Coordinates of N, CA and C in Angstrom, one line a residue:
M1 N 0.8 -1.2 0.0 CA 0.0 0.0 0.0 C 0.9 1.3 0.0
L2 N 0.5 2.2 -0.9 CA 1.2 3.5 -0.9 C 0.8 4.3 0.3
D3 N 1.8 5.1 0.8 CA 1.5 6.0 1.9 C 0.9 7.3 1.4
I4 N -0.4 7.5 1.6 CA -1.1 8.7 1.2 C -1.0 9.8 2.2
L5 N -0.4 10.9 1.9 CA -0.2 12.0 2.8 C -1.4 12.9 2.9
Y6 N -2.1 13.0 1.8 CA -3.3 13.9 1.7 C -4.2 13.4 0.6
Q7 N -5.5 13.6 0.8 CA -6.5 13.2 -0.3 C -7.8 13.9 -0.1
D8 N -8.2 14.5 -1.3 CA -9.6 15.0 -1.3 C -10.1 14.7 -2.7
D9 N -11.2 15.4 -3.1 CA -11.8 15.1 -4.4 C -11.0 15.6 -5.6
A10 N -10.1 16.5 -5.3 CA -9.3 17.1 -6.4 C -8.0 16.5 -6.6
L11 N -7.3 16.2 -5.5 CA -5.9 15.7 -5.6 C -5.5 14.7 -4.5
I12 N -4.4 14.0 -4.8 CA -3.9 13.1 -3.8 C -2.4 13.4 -3.7
A13 N -1.8 13.3 -2.5 CA -0.4 13.4 -2.3 C 0.1 12.1 -1.7
V14 N 1.1 11.6 -2.4 CA 1.7 10.3 -2.0 C 3.1 10.4 -1.6
N15 N 3.5 9.7 -0.6 CA 5.0 9.6 -0.2 C 5.6 8.5 -1.1
K16 N 6.2 8.9 -2.2 CA 6.7 8.0 -3.2 C 7.9 7.3 -2.6
P17 N 7.9 5.9 -2.6 CA 9.1 5.2 -2.1 C 10.3 5.3 -3.1
A18 N 11.5 5.3 -2.6 CA 12.7 5.3 -3.4 C 12.7 4.0 -4.2
G19 N 13.1 4.0 -5.5 CA 13.2 2.8 -6.3 C 12.0 2.5 -7.1
L20 N 10.8 3.2 -6.8 CA 9.6 2.9 -7.6 C 9.4 3.9 -8.7
A21 N 9.4 3.4 -9.9 CA 9.2 4.3 -11.1 C 7.8 4.9 -11.0
V22 N 7.6 6.2 -11.4 CA 6.4 6.9 -11.3 C 5.4 6.4 -12.4
H23 N 6.0 6.3 -13.7 CA 5.2 5.8 -14.8 C 6.1 5.2 -15.8
R24 N 5.5 4.6 -16.8 CA 6.2 4.0 -17.9 C 7.0 5.0 -18.7
S25 N 8.2 4.7 -19.0 CA 9.0 5.6 -19.9 C 10.3 4.9 -20.2
K26 N 11.0 5.4 -21.2 CA 12.3 4.8 -21.6 C 13.3 4.9 -20.6
M27 N 13.2 5.9 -19.6 CA 14.2 6.2 -18.6 C 14.2 5.1 -17.5
V28 N 13.1 4.3 -17.4 CA 13.1 3.4 -16.2 C 13.4 2.0 -16.6
G29 N 13.7 1.7 -17.8 CA 14.2 0.4 -18.2 C 13.2 -0.7 -17.9
N30 N 13.7 -1.7 -17.1 CA 12.9 -2.9 -16.9 C 12.0 -2.9 -15.7
A31 N 11.5 -1.7 -15.3 CA 10.6 -1.6 -14.2 C 9.4 -2.4 -14.4
E32 N 8.9 -3.1 -13.4 CA 7.7 -3.9 -13.5 C 6.5 -3.2 -12.8
E33 N 6.7 -2.4 -11.8 CA 5.7 -1.7 -11.1 C 5.8 -0.2 -11.3
F34 N 4.7 0.5 -11.3 CA 4.6 1.9 -11.5 C 3.7 2.5 -10.5
L35 N 4.1 3.6 -9.9 CA 3.3 4.3 -8.9 C 1.9 4.6 -9.3
I36 N 1.8 5.2 -10.5 CA 0.5 5.6 -11.0 C -0.5 4.5 -11.1
D37 N 0.0 3.3 -11.5 CA -0.9 2.1 -11.6 C -1.3 1.6 -10.2
L38 N -0.3 1.6 -9.3 CA -0.6 1.1 -8.0 C -1.6 2.0 -7.3
L39 N -1.4 3.3 -7.5 CA -2.4 4.3 -6.9 C -3.8 4.2 -7.4
R40 N -3.9 4.0 -8.7 CA -5.2 3.8 -9.3 C -5.9 2.6 -8.7
E41 N -5.2 1.5 -8.5 CA -5.8 0.3 -7.9 C -6.2 0.6 -6.4
Q42 N -5.4 1.4 -5.8 CA -5.6 1.6 -4.3 C -6.8 2.6 -4.1
V43 N -6.9 3.6 -4.9 CA -8.0 4.6 -4.6 C -9.1 4.5 -5.6
G44 N -9.0 3.8 -6.7 CA -10.0 3.7 -7.6 C -10.2 5.0 -8.5
G45 N -10.6 4.8 -9.7 CA -10.8 5.9 -10.6 C -9.5 6.3 -11.3
I46 N -9.7 7.3 -12.2 CA -8.6 7.8 -13.0 C -7.7 8.8 -12.2
T47 N -6.4 8.8 -12.4 CA -5.5 9.7 -11.8 C -4.5 10.2 -12.8
Y48 N -4.1 11.5 -12.6 CA -3.2 12.1 -13.5 C -2.0 12.7 -12.7
L49 N -0.8 12.5 -13.2 CA 0.4 13.0 -12.5 C 0.4 14.5 -12.7
A50 N 0.7 15.2 -11.6 CA 0.8 16.7 -11.7 C 2.3 17.1 -11.9
H51 N 3.2 16.2 -11.5 CA 4.7 16.4 -11.8 C 5.3 15.1 -11.6
R52 N 6.6 15.0 -11.6 CA 7.3 13.7 -11.5 C 8.5 13.8 -10.6
L53 N 8.9 12.6 -10.1 CA 10.1 12.5 -9.3 C 10.9 11.3 -10.0
D54 N 12.3 11.4 -9.9 CA 13.1 10.4 -10.4 C 12.8 9.1 -9.7
R55 N 13.0 8.0 -10.3 CA 12.8 6.6 -9.8 C 13.5 6.5 -8.4
A56 N 14.8 7.0 -8.4 CA 15.6 6.8 -7.2 C 15.2 7.7 -6.0
T57 N 14.4 8.8 -6.3 CA 14.1 9.8 -5.3 C 12.8 9.4 -4.6
S58 N 12.7 9.7 -3.3 CA 11.5 9.5 -2.5 C 10.9 10.8 -2.2
G59 N 9.6 10.8 -1.7 CA 9.0 12.0 -1.1 C 7.7 12.4 -1.8
V60 N 7.3 13.6 -1.5 CA 6.0 14.1 -1.9 C 5.8 14.1 -3.4
L61 N 4.7 13.5 -3.8 CA 4.3 13.5 -5.2 C 2.8 13.8 -5.3
L62 N 2.5 14.8 -6.2 CA 1.1 15.2 -6.3 C 0.5 14.5 -7.5
V63 N -0.7 14.0 -7.3 CA -1.5 13.4 -8.3 C -2.9 14.0 -8.4
A64 N -3.4 14.3 -9.6 CA -4.7 15.0 -9.7 C -5.8 13.9 -10.0
R65 N -7.0 14.3 -9.6 CA -8.1 13.4 -9.9 C -8.8 13.7 -11.2
S66 N -8.4 14.8 -11.9 CA -8.9 15.1 -13.2 C -7.9 15.8 -14.1
S67 N -8.1 15.8 -15.4 CA -7.1 16.5 -16.2 C -7.1 18.0 -16.0
E68 N -8.3 18.5 -15.6 CA -8.3 20.0 -15.3 C -7.5 20.3 -14.1
I69 N -7.6 19.5 -13.1 CA -6.8 19.8 -11.9 C -5.3 19.6 -12.2
A70 N -5.0 18.6 -12.9 CA -3.6 18.4 -13.3 C -3.0 19.6 -14.1
A71 N -3.9 20.1 -15.0 CA -3.4 21.3 -15.7 C -3.2 22.5 -14.8
A72 N -4.1 22.7 -13.8 CA -4.0 23.8 -12.9 C -2.8 23.7 -12.0
L73 N -2.5 22.5 -11.5 CA -1.3 22.3 -10.8 C 0.0 22.4 -11.6
G74 N -0.1 22.0 -12.9 CA 1.0 22.1 -13.8 C 1.3 23.6 -14.0
E75 N 0.3 24.5 -14.1 CA 0.5 25.9 -14.2 C 1.3 26.5 -13.1
Q76 N 1.0 26.0 -11.9 CA 1.7 26.4 -10.7 C 3.2 26.0 -10.7
F77 N 3.4 24.8 -11.2 CA 4.8 24.3 -11.3 C 5.5 25.1 -12.4
M78 N 4.9 25.3 -13.5 CA 5.5 26.0 -14.6 C 5.7 27.5 -14.2
G79 N 4.8 28.1 -13.5 CA 4.9 29.5 -13.0 C 5.9 29.6 -11.8
R80 N 6.5 28.5 -11.3 CA 7.4 28.5 -10.2 C 6.7 29.1 -8.9
D81 N 5.4 28.7 -8.8 CA 4.7 29.1 -7.6 C 4.7 28.0 -6.6
V82 N 5.3 26.9 -6.9 CA 5.4 25.7 -5.9 C 6.8 25.8 -5.3
H83 N 6.8 25.7 -3.9 CA 8.0 25.8 -3.2 C 8.4 24.3 -2.8
K84 N 9.6 23.9 -3.3 CA 10.0 22.5 -3.1 C 11.2 22.5 -2.2
Q85 N 11.2 21.6 -1.2 CA 12.3 21.5 -0.3 C 12.7 20.0 -0.3
Y86 N 14.0 19.7 -0.6 CA 14.5 18.4 -0.6 C 15.6 18.2 0.5
L87 N 15.7 17.0 1.0 CA 16.8 16.7 1.9 C 17.7 15.7 1.2
A88 N 19.0 16.0 1.2 CA 20.0 15.2 0.5 C 21.2 15.0 1.4
V89 N 21.9 13.8 1.3 CA 23.1 13.6 2.0 C 24.2 13.6 0.9
V90 N 25.2 14.4 1.1 CA 26.2 14.6 0.0 C 27.6 14.3 0.5
R91 N 28.5 14.0 -0.4 CA 29.9 13.8 -0.1 C 30.6 15.1 0.2
G92 N 31.4 15.2 1.3 CA 32.1 16.4 1.7 C 31.2 17.4 2.4
W93 N 31.8 18.6 2.8 CA 31.1 19.6 3.5 C 31.0 20.8 2.5
P94 N 29.9 21.1 1.9 CA 29.8 22.2 1.0 C 30.1 23.5 1.6
E95 N 30.9 24.3 0.9 CA 31.3 25.7 1.3 C 30.9 26.6 0.1
P96 N 30.3 27.8 0.4 CA 29.8 28.2 1.7 C 28.7 27.3 2.2
E97 N 28.3 27.5 3.5 CA 27.3 26.7 4.0 C 25.9 26.9 3.4
E98 N 25.7 28.1 2.8 CA 24.5 28.5 2.1 C 24.8 29.2 0.8
A99 N 24.2 28.8 -0.3 CA 24.5 29.4 -1.6 C 23.4 29.1 -2.6
L100 N 23.5 29.8 -3.7 CA 22.7 29.5 -4.9 C 23.5 29.0 -6.0
I101 N 23.2 27.8 -6.5 CA 23.9 27.2 -7.7 C 23.1 27.7 -8.9
D102 N 23.8 28.5 -9.7 CA 23.2 29.0 -10.9 C 24.0 28.5 -12.1
Y103 N 23.5 27.4 -12.7 CA 24.3 26.7 -13.7 C 23.3 26.0 -14.7
A104 N 23.3 26.4 -15.9 CA 22.4 26.0 -16.9 C 22.6 24.5 -17.2
L105 N 21.5 23.8 -17.4 CA 21.5 22.3 -17.6 C 20.8 21.9 -18.9
P106 N 21.2 20.8 -19.5 CA 20.4 20.2 -20.6 C 19.2 19.4 -20.1
G107 N 18.4 18.9 -21.0 CA 17.3 18.1 -20.7 C 17.8 16.7 -20.4
S108 N 16.9 15.7 -20.8 CA 17.3 14.3 -20.6 C 18.4 13.9 -21.4
R109 N 18.7 14.6 -22.5 CA 19.8 14.3 -23.4 C 21.0 15.3 -23.1
D110 N 22.1 14.7 -22.7 CA 23.2 15.6 -22.3 C 23.7 16.5 -23.4
N111 N 23.5 16.2 -24.6 CA 23.9 17.0 -25.7 C 22.8 18.0 -26.2
G112 N 21.7 18.0 -25.4 CA 20.6 18.9 -25.8 C 20.9 20.3 -25.4
P113 N 20.0 21.3 -25.8 CA 20.3 22.7 -25.4 C 20.2 22.9 -23.9
R114 N 21.0 23.8 -23.4 CA 21.0 24.1 -22.0 C 20.0 25.2 -21.7
R115 N 19.4 25.1 -20.5 CA 18.4 26.1 -20.1 C 18.7 26.5 -18.7
E116 N 18.3 27.7 -18.3 CA 18.6 28.2 -17.0 C 18.2 27.2 -15.9
A117 N 19.0 27.1 -14.9 CA 18.7 26.2 -13.7 C 19.3 26.8 -12.5
R118 N 18.5 26.9 -11.4 CA 19.0 27.4 -10.2 C 18.5 26.6 -9.0
T119 N 19.4 26.3 -8.1 CA 19.1 25.5 -6.9 C 19.8 26.2 -5.7
G120 N 19.0 26.6 -4.7 CA 19.5 27.1 -3.5 C 19.8 25.9 -2.5
Y121 N 20.8 26.0 -1.7 CA 21.1 24.9 -0.8 C 21.5 25.5 0.6
R122 N 21.3 24.8 1.6 CA 21.8 25.2 2.9 C 22.3 23.9 3.7
R123 N 23.5 24.0 4.2 CA 24.1 22.9 4.9 C 23.5 22.8 6.3
L124 N 22.9 21.6 6.6 CA 22.2 21.5 7.9 C 23.0 20.8 8.9
A125 N 23.8 19.8 8.5 CA 24.6 19.0 9.5 C 25.8 18.4 8.8
T126 N 26.8 18.1 9.6 CA 28.0 17.4 9.0 C 28.4 16.2 9.9
V127 N 29.2 15.3 9.3 CA 29.8 14.2 10.1 C 31.1 13.8 9.5
E128 N 32.0 13.3 10.3 CA 33.2 12.8 9.8 C 33.3 11.3 10.3
V129 N 33.4 10.4 9.4 CA 33.5 9.0 9.8 C 34.8 8.4 9.6
P130 N 35.3 7.6 10.6 CA 36.7 7.0 10.6 C 36.8 5.8 9.7
I131 N 36.6 6.0 8.4 CA 36.6 4.9 7.4 C 37.6 5.4 6.3
E132 N 38.6 4.5 6.1 CA 39.6 4.9 5.1 C 39.1 4.6 3.7
L133 N 39.3 5.6 2.8 CA 38.9 5.4 1.4 C 39.8 6.2 0.6
G134 N 40.5 5.6 -0.4 CA 41.4 6.3 -1.2 C 42.6 6.8 -0.4
R135 N 43.0 8.0 -0.5 CA 44.1 8.6 0.3 C 43.7 9.3 1.6
Y136 N 42.4 9.1 1.9 CA 41.9 9.8 3.1 C 41.5 8.8 4.2
P137 N 42.0 9.0 5.4 CA 41.7 8.1 6.5 C 40.3 8.3 7.1
Q138 N 39.7 9.5 6.8 CA 38.3 9.7 7.3 C 37.5 10.3 6.1
Q139 N 36.2 10.2 6.2 CA 35.3 10.6 5.2 C 34.3 11.7 5.8
R140 N 34.1 12.7 5.0 CA 33.2 13.8 5.4 C 31.9 13.7 4.6
Y141 N 30.8 13.9 5.3 CA 29.5 13.9 4.6 C 28.6 15.0 5.3
A142 N 27.6 15.5 4.5 CA 26.8 16.5 5.0 C 25.3 16.3 4.6
M143 N 24.4 16.8 5.4 CA 23.0 16.8 5.1 C 22.7 18.2 4.6
V144 N 22.1 18.4 3.4 CA 21.8 19.7 2.9 C 20.3 19.8 2.6
L145 N 19.7 21.0 2.8 CA 18.4 21.3 2.3 C 18.5 22.0 1.0
A146 N 17.9 21.3 -0.1 CA 18.0 21.9 -1.4 C 16.7 22.4 -1.8
E147 N 16.6 23.6 -2.4 CA 15.4 24.2 -2.8 C 15.5 24.7 -4.3
P148 N 15.1 23.8 -5.2 CA 15.2 24.1 -6.6 C 14.2 25.3 -7.0
Q149 N 14.8 26.2 -7.7 CA 13.9 27.4 -8.2 C 13.4 27.1 -9.6
T150 N 14.0 26.1 -10.3 CA 13.6 25.7 -11.6 C 13.4 24.2 -11.6
G151 N 12.9 23.6 -12.6 CA 12.5 22.2 -12.6 C 13.2 21.4 -13.7
R152 N 14.5 21.5 -13.8 CA 15.1 20.8 -14.9 C 15.3 19.3 -14.6
F153 N 15.6 18.5 -15.6 CA 15.8 17.1 -15.4 C 17.0 16.8 -14.5
R154 N 16.7 16.0 -13.4 CA 17.7 15.7 -12.4 C 18.5 16.9 -11.9
Q155 N 17.8 18.0 -11.7 CA 18.5 19.2 -11.4 C 19.3 19.2 -10.2
I156 N 18.7 18.8 -9.0 CA 19.5 18.8 -7.8 C 20.7 17.8 -7.9
R157 N 20.5 16.7 -8.5 CA 21.6 15.7 -8.6 C 22.7 16.3 -9.4
K158 N 22.4 16.9 -10.5 CA 23.4 17.5 -11.4 C 24.1 18.7 -10.7
H159 N 23.3 19.5 -10.1 CA 23.9 20.7 -9.4 C 24.8 20.4 -8.3
M160 N 24.5 19.4 -7.5 CA 25.4 19.0 -6.4 C 26.6 18.4 -6.9
A161 N 26.5 17.6 -8.0 CA 27.7 17.0 -8.6 C 28.6 18.1 -9.2
H162 N 27.9 19.1 -9.7 CA 28.7 20.2 -10.4 C 29.6 21.0 -9.4
I163 N 29.1 21.1 -8.1 CA 29.9 21.8 -7.1 C 30.8 20.8 -6.3
H164 N 30.9 19.5 -6.9 CA 31.8 18.5 -6.3 C 31.3 18.0 -5.0
H165 N 30.0 18.0 -4.8 CA 29.4 17.4 -3.6 C 28.3 16.5 -4.0
P166 N 28.5 15.4 -4.7 CA 27.5 14.6 -5.3 C 26.6 13.9 -4.2
I167 N 25.4 13.6 -4.5 CA 24.5 12.9 -3.6 C 24.9 11.5 -3.4
I168 N 24.9 11.0 -2.2 CA 25.2 9.6 -2.0 C 24.1 8.7 -2.6
G169 N 24.6 7.7 -3.3 CA 23.7 6.7 -3.9 C 23.3 7.1 -5.3
D170 N 23.8 8.2 -5.8 CA 23.5 8.6 -7.2 C 24.4 7.9 -8.1
C171 N 23.9 7.0 -8.9 CA 24.7 6.1 -9.7 C 25.2 6.9 -11.0
Q172 N 24.4 7.8 -11.5 CA 24.7 8.5 -12.7 C 25.6 9.7 -12.5
H173 N 25.5 10.4 -11.4 CA 26.2 11.6 -11.2 C 27.1 11.6 -10.0
G174 N 27.1 10.5 -9.2 CA 27.8 10.5 -8.0 C 29.1 9.7 -8.0
R175 N 29.6 9.3 -6.9 CA 30.9 8.6 -6.8 C 30.7 7.2 -6.4
S176 N 31.1 6.3 -7.3 CA 30.8 4.9 -7.0 C 31.5 4.3 -5.8
D177 N 32.7 4.9 -5.4 CA 33.4 4.4 -4.3 C 32.6 4.8 -3.0
H178 N 32.1 6.0 -2.9 CA 31.4 6.4 -1.7 C 30.0 5.7 -1.7
N179 N 29.4 5.4 -2.8 CA 28.1 4.7 -2.9 C 28.3 3.3 -2.3
R180 N 29.4 2.6 -2.7 CA 29.7 1.3 -2.2 C 30.0 1.3 -0.7
L181 N 30.6 2.4 -0.2 CA 30.9 2.5 1.2 C 29.6 2.5 2.0
Y182 N 28.6 3.2 1.5 CA 27.3 3.3 2.2 C 26.6 2.0 2.3
K183 N 26.8 1.2 1.2 CA 26.2 -0.1 1.2 C 26.9 -1.1 2.1
Q184 N 28.2 -1.0 2.2 CA 29.0 -1.9 3.0 C 28.9 -1.6 4.5
Y185 N 29.1 -0.3 4.8 CA 29.2 0.0 6.2 C 27.9 0.5 6.9
F186 N 27.0 1.0 6.1 CA 25.7 1.6 6.6 C 24.5 0.9 6.1
R187 N 24.7 -0.2 5.3 CA 23.6 -0.9 4.7 C 22.5 -0.1 4.1
C188 N 23.0 1.0 3.5 CA 22.1 1.9 2.8 C 22.2 1.7 1.3
H189 N 21.1 1.3 0.7 CA 21.1 0.9 -0.7 C 20.3 1.8 -1.6
R190 N 20.0 3.0 -1.1 CA 19.1 3.9 -1.9 C 19.9 5.2 -2.1
M191 N 19.4 6.0 -3.0 CA 19.9 7.3 -3.2 C 19.3 8.2 -2.1
L192 N 20.2 9.0 -1.5 CA 19.8 9.8 -0.4 C 19.3 11.2 -0.8
L193 N 18.2 11.2 -1.6 CA 17.5 12.4 -2.0 C 16.0 12.2 -1.7
H194 N 15.4 13.1 -1.0 CA 14.1 13.0 -0.5 C 13.3 14.3 -0.7
A195 N 12.2 14.3 -1.5 CA 11.3 15.4 -1.6 C 10.5 15.6 -0.3
W196 N 11.1 16.4 0.6 CA 10.6 16.5 1.9 C 9.3 17.3 2.1
R197 N 9.3 18.5 1.5 CA 8.1 19.4 1.7 C 7.8 20.0 0.3
L198 N 6.4 20.2 0.2 CA 5.9 20.8 -1.0 C 4.8 21.8 -0.6
S199 N 5.0 23.1 -1.0 CA 4.0 24.1 -0.7 C 3.4 24.7 -2.0
F200 N 2.1 24.8 -2.0 CA 1.4 25.3 -3.2 C 0.0 25.7 -2.8
A201 N -0.7 26.3 -3.8 CA -2.1 26.7 -3.5 C -3.0 25.6 -4.0
H202 N -4.0 25.3 -3.2 CA -5.0 24.3 -3.6 C -5.7 24.7 -4.9
P203 N -5.7 23.9 -5.9 CA -6.2 24.3 -7.2 C -7.7 24.7 -7.3
L204 N -8.5 24.3 -6.3 CA -9.9 24.7 -6.2 C -10.1 25.8 -5.3
S205 N -9.7 25.7 -4.0 CA -10.0 26.7 -3.0 C -9.0 27.8 -3.0
G206 N -7.8 27.6 -3.5 CA -6.7 28.6 -3.4 C -6.0 28.7 -2.1
E207 N -6.5 27.8 -1.1 CA -5.9 27.8 0.2 C -4.4 27.3 0.1
P208 N -3.5 27.9 1.0 CA -2.1 27.5 1.0 C -2.0 26.0 1.5
M209 N -1.3 25.2 0.9 CA -1.0 23.8 1.3 C 0.4 23.6 1.6
R210 N 0.8 22.9 2.6 CA 2.2 22.5 2.8 C 2.2 21.0 3.3
L211 N 2.7 20.2 2.4 CA 2.7 18.8 2.7 C 4.1 18.3 3.0
E212 N 4.2 17.4 3.9 CA 5.5 16.9 4.3 C 5.5 15.4 4.3
A213 N 6.6 14.8 3.7 CA 6.7 13.3 3.6 C 7.8 12.8 4.6
P214 N 7.4 11.9 5.5 CA 8.4 11.4 6.4 C 9.4 10.6 5.7
L215 N 10.6 10.5 6.3 CA 11.7 9.7 5.7 C 11.4 8.2 5.9
D216 N 11.9 7.3 5.0 CA 11.8 5.9 5.2 C 12.8 5.4 6.2
A217 N 12.7 4.1 6.6 CA 13.5 3.6 7.7 C 15.0 3.7 7.4
A218 N 15.4 3.4 6.1 CA 16.8 3.5 5.8 C 17.4 4.9 5.9
Y219 N 16.7 5.9 5.4 CA 17.1 7.3 5.5 C 17.1 7.7 7.0
Q220 N 16.0 7.5 7.7 CA 15.9 7.9 9.1 C 17.0 7.2 9.9
G221 N 17.2 5.9 9.7 CA 18.3 5.2 10.4 C 19.6 5.8 10.3
L222 N 19.9 6.3 9.1 CA 21.2 6.9 8.8 C 21.4 8.2 9.6
L223 N 20.3 9.0 9.6 CA 20.3 10.3 10.3 C 20.6 10.0 11.8
E224 N 19.9 9.0 12.3 CA 20.1 8.7 13.8 C 21.5 8.2 14.0
R225 N 22.1 7.4 13.1 CA 23.4 6.9 13.3 C 24.4 8.1 13.3
F226 N 24.2 9.1 12.5 CA 25.1 10.3 12.4 C 24.8 11.3 13.5
G227 N 23.7 11.1 14.2 CA 23.3 12.1 15.2 C 22.7 13.4 14.7
W228 N 22.0 13.2 13.5 CA 21.5 14.4 12.8 C 20.0 14.5 13.1
D229 N 19.5 15.7 13.2 CA 18.0 15.9 13.4 C 17.5 16.7 12.2
L230 N 16.2 16.4 11.9 CA 15.6 17.2 10.8 C 15.4 18.7 11.3
P231 N 15.6 19.6 10.3 CA 15.5 21.0 10.7 C 14.1 21.4 11.1
A232 N 13.9 22.3 12.0 CA 12.6 22.8 12.4 C 12.4 24.1 11.6
L233 N 11.8 23.9 10.4 CA 11.5 25.0 9.5 C 10.0 25.3 9.5

C-alpha cells in the first residue's frame, strides 16, 4: 500500500518510495511496477500526474483526480509558484554553508540545449566517519536542504555534482566508491535524496497547502546513526 499524505476530491499526495518508477518511460528500463498504476488500484478511478520524481528519489508526489486539476497544478509548477524542499546527503562539506547554484542544464539528453537552472542549498549538519577510502583516513558527509527554483531534469543531482558534492547513492552523477561505502558500512542501498516538503495553492480553494513526507527507515536510520536531526523550519 502506498503512503497517502493527503487526499480530497481534487488531488492526492503520495509519499513515493525510493526505487519505484512513477510511470512507464524509456528512462526506467525494466521496471515492473509503476506508482500511477498502484495508486489507481488503491484509490479507484482515473488519476493524472501533476509532476514527476526520479525513480531513485523518494518523497511528496502530487496526483490529480482530473485532467483539469492536473493542468491547474501544472501551471503552478511552470509558473514557479510551488516551493519545493529536498533533503540530501552529500559527499564532503559544501562551502559556503548556504549558496545559490546558478548553472544551466540540458534536458534528458546531455547534448541537448541548456536552459537556466537554479538551486539554493543550505548545509544542515555534518559528520566525519573514521573509514579509510582512497588517500583519506576519514570521510566527510553533510546533510543539505536543497530548494530548486527551476525544474530541470535531475536538477538537484546534477547541481550538487557540479559543485563537487554529489548525492550519496546517485549512480549517474555520484561517486561509485562512496556509494559502495554506504552499502557496505551503513547498509544503505538507496539514493539519499528525498522530496521532503511541497508548498502550493490548492487548485480549487486557493488555500495554501504545505505537505511533508516522512523519511523511510533506511534514511531515518542513517540520520540517527550520524546524530542528525531534521530542521525545524
